Amino acid sequence: MLVNKRCIYCGDKFQAKTTKTRYCSHSCNQKHYKHKAKKTRQVLAENSEITERHPFSERLELVKIKEFLSVADCAILLNVSRSTIKRLILSGDLLSFNIMGRVLVSRKDLDHLCRQGFNKTNDKKIAVKKKEFDEKKYYFMGEISEFYKISLRSVERHLKLKGIEKIKKGRFTYVLKSDIRKLYGAPNKRS
């Protein structure tokens, strides 16, 4: 049974095989879906602008009261992006702790970092980086996977469980050979 219908996207007449068909073709269906998604995003953007219109001074006053700050709170206080705060935490310049998966920073640690200054912490990092990196003492992740016949994902999981340190150099991630030998034993292939 064929039913005469009109496509709700392009408006063309077509014969549908069922009474529930609303589009003349798959492409009209996709185009209408994208059009609705775009409208939804625009409405959400307008609503978020309305909620984010609280003056910066109000948000700043709320953050100043807190003793323990989230990454977003730190970003508001220092007037930097959240990714900058995350970078400071990962580099060890800013101390943090996790509670139920949420990263928090003590207000005292943030104040100490600001008083100490960013340049002084970078000088310490440069001094530490001057140590020679001997590639002969390290496996890169691909070698571990190849030598021990283990997937990279499994290697990552084992390193995380055992708390073994990884070193990122360029596009490669290295792990001490001695740590890997303790974890997996002697490799199947000599290097």
Backbone as a ProteinNet text record, in pm:
[ID]
protein_1_A
[PRIMARY]
MLVNKRCIYCGDKFQAKTTKTRYCSHSCNQKHYKHKAKKTRQVLAENSEITERHPFSERLELVKIKEFLSVADCAILLNVSRSTIKRLILSGDLLSFNIMGRVLVSRKDLDHLCRQGFNKTNDKKIAVKKKEFDEKKYYFMGEISEFYKISLRSVERHLKLKGIEKIKKGRFTYVLKSDIRKLYGAPNKRS
[TERTIARY]
83.7	0	88.6	66.3	141.1	53.4	113.5	41	103	21.1	71.4	103.8	227.1	273.8	350.5	380.6	462.4	581.1	702.7	825.8	824.7	854.7	849.8	973.7	1077.7	1196.3	1192.2	1178.9	1185.7	1048	939.9	805	759.7	841.3	803.1	703.4	616.2	522.4	594	559.4	616.6	519	543.7	460.6	537.4	480.5	544.8	490.6	573.9	533.2	458.6	481.6	410.5	348.4	261	194.2	282.7	390.2	477	593.1	613.6	724.6	702.4	808	795.8	884.1	981.9	1078.6	1076	1104.8	1104.9	1231.5	1340.2	1465.3	1548.4	1651.1	1741.3	1817.9	1853.1	1927.9	1843	1713	1625.2	1617.2	1612.6	1609.9	1736.2	1853.3	1979.8	1987.2	1945.5	1951.3	1860.6	1740.9	1648.4	1703.6	1766.7	1827.5	1936.7	2023.8	2130.3	2073.7	1966	1902.2	1846.7	1779.4	1726.1	1838.5	1948	2060.8	2123.7	2134.5	2191.3	2103.7	1973.4	1880.5	1892.1	1904.6	1918.2	2045.1	2156.6	2282.8	2272.1	2202.8	2186.6	2105.9	2000	1917	1998.1	2075.8	2159.3	2264.2	2322	2422.8	2361.2	2241.1	2173.4	2141.8	2095.8	2064.2	2189.4	2302.2	2425.1	2477.3	2458.7	2500.4	2420.8	2294.5	2210.5	2258.1	2291.2	2334.6	2475.3	2560.1	2697.2	2712	2604.1	2612.2	2630.2	2656.4	2685.2	2814.3	2816.5	2938.2	3058.7	3173.1	3296.5	3325.9	3294.8	3322.3	3243.8	3119.5	3039.3	3103.4	3143.4	3206.9	3337.6	3412.1	3540.4	3520.6	3418.6	3391	3352.3	3276.6	3239.8	3362.2	3455	3575.2	3669.3	3677.5	3769.1	3736.2	3613.5	3570.9	3621	3634.9	3666.3	3810.1	3828.2	3962.1	4023.4	3939.6	3984.5	3915.8	3996	3946.8	3949.6	3851.9	3854.1	3943.6	3966	4048.6	3983.7	3851.8	3781.3	3793.9	3786.1	3799.9	3939.2	4041.3	4179.4	4194.3	4131.8	4139.8	4075	3964.6	3898.5	3987.4	4046.2	4130.9	4253	4318.6	4439.8	4411.3	4285.2	4243.7	4322.3	4328.9	4391	4294	4328.6	4240.4	4256.1	4156.5	4162.5	4277.4	4306.6	4416.5	4550.6	4566.3	4689.8	4703.1	4594.1	4596.3	4628.1	4567.6	4594.8	4741.5	4798.6	4940.4	5029.9	4994.8	5070.7	5062.7	4946.6	4930	5011.3	5004.2	5077.6	5228.4	5276	5419.7	5470.6	5380	5420	5442.2	5418.6	5435.4	5324.3	5207.1	5092.5	5046.6	5047.6	5008.7	4856.9	4810.1	4666.9	4640.3	4512.6	4472.7	4335.5	4304.4	4177.7	4084.3	3959.2	3854.4	3740.4	3716	3608.1	3619.4	3741.2	3762.6	3765.8	3753.6	3755.2	3888.9	3952.5	4082.6	4061.1	4124.7	4114.3	4253.4	4261.6	4387	4364.8	4459.4	4451.6	4477.6	4404.1	4420.1	4560.9	4617.7	4752.9	4855.8	4839.4	4933.3	4926.8	4806.1	4791	4854	4833.6	4894.7	5046.7	5096.6	5242	5300.3	5230.7	5276.7	5282.1	5181.5	5178.1	5289.1	5316	5423.6	5560.2	5574.9	5702.7	5731.6	5629.1	5646	5667.9	5619.5	5629.3	5771.9	5848.4	5983.5	6076.8	6065.7	6153.9	6129.9	6003.3	5974.1	6025.8	6021.1	6071.3	6221.9	6295.5	6440.5	6475	6398.9	6423.3	6399.5	6295.5	6264.7	6374.2	6430.6	6537	6659.8	6691.4	6806.6	6788.3	6667.2	6641.3	6649.3	6603.7	6603.2	6742.1	6843	6976.9	7043.3	6985.8	7041.7	7035.1	7138.1	7144.7	7037.8	6977.6	6879.2	6947	6971.8	7039.7	6935	6915.8	6813.7	6839.9	6964	6998	6937.6	6905	6849	6696.6	6635.3	6490.3	6435.7	6314.1	6233.6	6129.9	6096	5979	5860.1	5740.7	5620.2	5602.7	5636	5623.2	5714.8	5834.2	5927.7	5873.6	5819	5764.1	5654.9	5566	5456.5	5509.9	5611.5	5668	5745.7	5830.4	5915.5	5836.2	5734.7	5661	5529	5497.9	5374.8	5250.6	5245.9	5135.7	5084.8	4954.6	4899.8	4943.4	4948.2	4987.6	4892.9	4766.5	4668.2	4697.4	4735.4	4768.9	4893.9	4992	5114.8	5082.8	5002.6	4962.6	4894.6	4803.4	4730.1	4824.7	4919.3	5012.8	5103.8	5150.9	5236.8	5162.7	5036.3	4957.1	4931.7	4899.6	4873.8	4996.3	5114.4	5237.8	5303.3	5250.2	5305.2	5442	5465.9	5594.7	5596	5705.4	5716.9	5743.7	5675.2	5697.9	5759.5	5844.5	5908.8	5870.4	5818.3	5776.3	5886.6	5940.8	6042.2	5994.8	5963.2	5912.3	5781	5771.3	5646.8	5651	5762	5777.1	5764.2	5712.9	5704.9	5798.9	5889.3	5992	5968.9	6013.5	6006.8	6140.3	6191.2	6318.7	6314.1	6422.8	6430	6425	6489.8	6491.8	6351.2	6268.2	6130.4	6049.4	6069.5	5995.5	6039.5	6168.9	6217.1	6162.9	6147.8	6087.7	5940.6	5874.4	5732.7	5703.9	5776.1	5747.1	5854.1	5971.7	6080	6165.9	6247.5	6335.4	6253.1	6290.7	6213.6	6236.1	6139.8	6151.5	6253.9	6278.8	6372.5	6476.7	6603.4	6710.5	6724	6757.3	6778.5	6917.9
-117.6	0	124.5	213.3	337.6	453.1	544.8	658.6	785.7	877.6	1006.5	1094.5	1144.5	1226.4	1346.1	1441.2	1557.6	1557.2	1569	1568	1690.1	1668.2	1779.7	1868.1	1824.1	1908.1	1988.2	1920.7	1992.7	2030.2	1965.5	2000.5	1928.9	1842.5	1769.1	1658.5	1628.8	1518.2	1388.8	1281.5	1149.5	1042.6	919.6	807.7	726.9	718.2	648	506.4	416.2	276.2	255.6	346.1	336.5	471.4	472.1	596.7	682.9	623.6	696.6	767.1	741.2	801.2	951.5	1028.3	1174.3	1242.6	1171.6	1231.3	1158.6	1233.6	1172.7	1091.7	1122.5	1049.1	1051.5	969.4	963.3	1095.5	1157.9	1284.2	1395.3	1398.2	1497.9	1471.7	1345.1	1309.2	1360.1	1337.2	1381.8	1533.9	1600.9	1746.9	1805.8	1747.7	1798.5	1773.2	1656.2	1625.5	1727.3	1757.3	1854.8	1993.4	2027.4	2158	2168.9	2061.7	2063	2068.4	1994.9	1994.1	2132.9	2201.9	2336.4	2432.1	2421.6	2507.6	2481.2	2354.1	2318.3	2378.2	2368.3	2425.7	2576.8	2642.5	2787.2	2825.2	2750.5	2778.7	2756.7	2647.3	2620.7	2729	2777.1	2882.6	3010.9	3042.6	3162.2	3148.2	3029.2	3007.3	3013	2958	2960.6	3103.7	3185.3	3325.5	3397.2	3361.8	3425.7	3386.7	3258.4	3214.1	3261.1	3281.7	3323.5	3475.4	3546	3691.2	3747.3	3659.3	3710.4	3789.7	3902.7	3983.1	3906.6	3932.6	3865.8	3892.7	4012	4047.1	3958.4	3921.3	3832.2	3693.9	3640.3	3508.2	3511.3	3620	3632.6	3635.4	3706.1	3713	3576.4	3498.1	3364.1	3274	3287	3203.5	3243.4	3372.2	3420	3362.8	3325.2	3272.9	3130.5	3054.2	2911.2	2887	2779.3	2739.1	2639.2	2551.8	2455.4	2488	2497.2	2546.2	2437	2440.8	2353.3	2418.1	2345.8	2399.1	2524.9	2523.1	2640.6	2759.6	2734.3	2842.8	2905.3	2819.6	2870.2	2955.3	2910	2985.2	3122.7	3130.2	3259.2	3350.1	3294.9	3376.9	3433.1	3349.5	3393.7	3458.6	3451.9	3506.7	3440.8	3307.9	3228.6	3117.5	3039.9	2931.4	2810.8	2722.1	2600.1	2510.8	2511.2	2426.9	2473.4	2602	2651.9	2598.2	2597.4	2543.5	2394.1	2321.8	2177.9	2153.3	2237.6	2224.7	2247	2346	2372	2253	2190.2	2074.3	1956.7	1930.6	1817.5	1835.1	1958.5	1982.3	1977.2	1980.1	1974	2111	2216.9	2351.6	2387.5	2329.6	2356.2	2223.5	2216.4	2092.6	2078.1	1953.9	1927.3	1791.7	1763.9	1633.3	1600.6	1471.2	1425.5	1379.5	1418.9	1367.5	1323.5	1192.9	1135.1	1177.4	1177.3	1210	1358.4	1441.8	1586.7	1643.1	1721.9	1780.1	1908	1915.3	2033	2086.1	2216.2	2284.1	2365.2	2356.2	2435.1	2581.5	2668.6	2812.6	2857.7	2797.7	2832.8	2798	2681.4	2640.3	2734.8	2778.9	2871.8	3006.5	3054.8	3180.7	3169.7	3053.8	3031	3033.8	2972.1	2972.3	3114.5	3193.9	3332.2	3416.5	3397.5	3473.3	3430.3	3301.7	3248	3292.3	3302.2	3345.3	3227.7	3241.2	3132.8	3115	3223.1	3212.5	3131.7	3145.7	3071.1	2921.8	2880.6	2737.5	2683.3	2764.4	2719	2701.1	2783.7	2767.5	2633.4	2592.2	2463	2350	2361.3	2256.7	2245.4	2357.4	2354.8	2286.1	2311.8	2248.5	2097.2	2052.4	1909.3	1846.3	1917.2	1862.3	1850.2	1915	1910.7	1775.4	1686.7	1553.5	1481.7	1402.1	1328.5	1219.5	1202.7	1097.2	989.7	874.3	764.7	667.9	667.4	583.1	435.4	397.5	256	197.4	283.2	236.1	228	263.9	272.4	191	140.3	85.5	190.5	204.4	284.3	189.5	242.7	162	58	91.5	-3.2	-123.4	-99.7	-209.9	-304.4	-249.7	-333	-422.5	-362.3	-438	-548.2	-516.6	-612	-722.9	-688.3	-786	-882.8	-832.7	-915.5	-965.5	-931	-974.8	-937.1	-810.9	-757.7	-632	-610.3	-490.3	-365.5	-253.3	-126.9	-89.4	-119.9	-87.1	-163.9	-292.6	-372.2	-318.7	-279.7	-224.4	-98	-9.6	114.4	82.8	-13.5	-49.1	-102.8	-191.2	-246.7	-138.9	-46.8	60.9	149	175.3	259.4	188.7	58	-17.9	-25.5	-43.4	-58.7	76.1	184.9	317.6	339.2	277.2	289.8	418.6	493.2	624.1	610.3	694	701.3	837	840.2	965.2	992	1110.2	1148.6	1229.9	1180.4	1251.1	1257.4	1376.6	1390	1315.9	1229.2	1155	1017	982.5	851.7	861.8	754.2	742.7	631.1	660.3	566.2	519.6	394.5	336.4	267.9	278	215.3	65.1	12.7	-130.2	-211.3	-161.7	-236.3	-250.9	-145.4	-153.6	-255.1	-256.6	-349.6	-492.6	-512.9	-648.8	-699	-607.5	-646.7	-684.7	-614.9	-635.4	-761.2	-778.9	-887	-995.1	-973.2	-1069.4	-1034.9	-1130.6	-1107.1	-1101.9	-1014.2	-1004.6	-1127	-1151.3	-1261.2	-1231.7	-1103	-1061.3	-973.4	-998.1	-918.7	-787	-681.6	-549.8	-502.7
0	0	0	-91.4	-100.1	-53.1	21.9	78.9	23.6	-24.8	-72	48.3	51.5	164.2	110	201.7	168.4	265.3	209.9	289.8	382.8	512.2	606.9	597.2	524.6	509.8	380.7	267.4	139.2	84.6	133.2	90.1	-35.7	-95.8	-217	-183.3	-281.5	-264.6	-300.1	-227.4	-256	-210.2	-255.4	-213.7	-109.7	9.4	119.9	130.3	178.4	196.2	327.9	424.1	552.1	585.2	683.3	722.3	811.8	867	958	886.6	759.6	685.9	675.5	705.4	705.9	602.9	548.5	456.3	323	215.4	82.2	56.5	127.4	105.9	234.6	233.9	348.4	363.6	251.9	259.6	321.8	291.5	355.3	505.3	543.3	684.5	754.1	694.6	753.5	762.1	654.7	653.8	761.5	778.4	879.5	1019.4	1040.2	1169.4	1202.4	1105.6	1127.7	1155.2	1084.4	1104.1	1247.3	1295.1	1431.9	1535.2	1509.6	1603.2	1612.7	1498.1	1496.3	1576.3	1558.4	1633.6	1784.2	1820.9	1962.6	2020.9	1945.6	1992.8	2009.5	1917.2	1927	2050.9	2078.5	2196.4	2322.9	2327.2	2444.5	2463.6	2353.4	2362.9	2416.9	2371.9	2421.4	2570.6	2611.5	2753.1	2839.5	2790.7	2869.8	2882.9	2778.7	2787.8	2896.5	2908.2	3008.9	3148.7	3169.6	3301.5	3334.4	3233.7	3258.6	3265.4	3266.3	3268.7	3408.1	3505	3637.7	3629.7	3691.5	3684.4	3739.5	3678.9	3718.8	3865.5	3911.1	4050.8	4146.8	4111.9	4197.2	4205	4089.1	4087.5	4164.4	4151	4219.9	4371.4	4417.6	4560.7	4616.8	4540.2	4584.4	4596.2	4503	4502.3	4615.6	4647.1	4751.1	4888.8	4911	5040.1	5062.9	4954.9	4965.5	5011.1	5090.9	5134.6	5037.4	4978.9	4879.6	4747.8	4642.4	4514.6	4408.7	4319	4202.5	4096	3987.2	3878.5	3820.9	3806.2	3752.4	3847.2	3977.9	4075.1	4068.5	4056.5	4044	3919	3811.8	3686.4	3701.5	3774.5	3797	3880.3	3987	4074.9	4002.4	3921	3851.6	3716.9	3674.1	3545.7	3430.9	3436	3329.5	3291	3190.5	3148	3239.2	3234.1	3314.6	3269.4	3139.3	3090.4	3147.2	3172.2	3234.3	3376.2	3449.7	3586.1	3582.5	3489.3	3477	3443.7	3358.8	3323.1	3445.5	3527.5	3650	3745.9	3753.2	3840.9	3788.6	3657.8	3599.2	3609.1	3597.9	3605.4	3749.7	3846.5	3986.4	4048.7	3975.2	4029.1	4127	4107.2	4192.9	4253.1	4385.4	4453.6	4452.1	4431.7	4429.1	4492.1	4515.9	4565.7	4508.1	4506.5	4450	4560.5	4549.6	4636.3	4545.9	4546.1	4464.6	4318	4265.4	4124.8	4094.1	4194.8	4173.1	4219	4134.9	4166.3	4245.8	4363.3	4448	4480	4499.4	4531.3	4657.5	4748.1	4869.9	4836.9	4900.6	4877.1	4915.1	5020.6	5064.9	4958.2	4893.2	4787.8	4668.2	4633.8	4522	4555.9	4679.4	4722.3	4723.2	4768.9	4772.1	4631	4536.7	4397.7	4343.4	4375.3	4325.4	4388.2	4518.1	4582.8	4530.4	4508.4	4462.7	4319.7	4239.2	4101	4008.5	3887.6	3790.4	3739.7	3729	3672.6	3760.5	3891.1	3980.9	3969.5	3956.8	3945.2	3812.7	3706.9	3577.8	3580.7	3656.4	3667.2	3729.9	3831.7	3895	3796	3716.6	3620	3514.8	3471.5	3371.5	3428.9	3555.5	3618.3	3625.3	3651.1	3658.3	3519.7	3417.6	3282.9	3223	3279.8	3222.7	3239.5	3324.3	3339.9	3205.7	3179	3053.6	3050.4	2936.3	2915.9	2832.3	2893.6	2826.4	2772.6	2640.7	2578.8	2598.1	2623.5	2640.1	2766.9	2863.8	2990.4	2987.1	2873.7	2866	2748.8	2766.8	2657.4	2622.2	2493.9	2463.6	2455.6	2466.5	2484.8	2374.4	2252.1	2141.7	2159.3	2209.4	2233.3	2340.2	2445.9	2553.5	2496.7	2419.1	2359.9	2268.6	2190.1	2094.8	2165.9	2260.5	2327.1	2414.4	2482.8	2577	2520.5	2395.8	2328.9	2410.6	2453.8	2532.9	2463.1	2467.2	2403.5	2480.4	2408.9	2471.3	2585.4	2567.4	2670.8	2799.6	2785.5	2903.8	2972	2891.2	2947.8	3026.5	2968.1	3036.3	3169.4	3167.9	3288.4	3396.1	3356.7	3453.7	3512.7	3427.5	3476	3575.7	3547.3	3636.6	3769.4	3762.9	3885.6	3974.8	3916.3	3992.6	4025.3	3968.2	3996	3933.7	3819.6	3751.6	3670.4	3680.8	3617.3	3467.6	3389.1	3244.6	3213.5	3112.6	3071.7	2926.9	2901.6	2767.5	2703.2	2593	2515.2	2371.3	2325.7	2189.1	2176.2	2076.1	2057.8	2119.7	2187.2	2249.1	2400.1	2460.5	2604.9	2646.5	2739.7	2782	2924.3	2952.2	3085	3110.1	3234.5	3268.7	3243.3	3181.9	3153.6	3281.9	3386.6	3513.9	3571.2	3559.6	3609.1	3529.6	3398.2	3312.6	3340.6	3361.9	3391.6	3524.9	3623.5	3751.2	3732.2	3641.8	3619.9	3537.5	3426.2	3332.4	3323.1	3381.1	3366.4	3246.2	3201.3	3086.5	2958.7	2864.2	2739.4	2651.5	2563	2468.2	2360.2	2336.3	2232.5	2297.6	2273.3	2333.4	2260.7	2340	2279.2	2304.6
[MASK]
+++++++++++++++++++++++++++++++++++++++++++++++++++++++++++++++++++++++++++++++++++++++++++++++++++++++++++++++++++++++++++++++++++++++++++++++++++++++++++++++++++++++++++++++++++++++++++++++

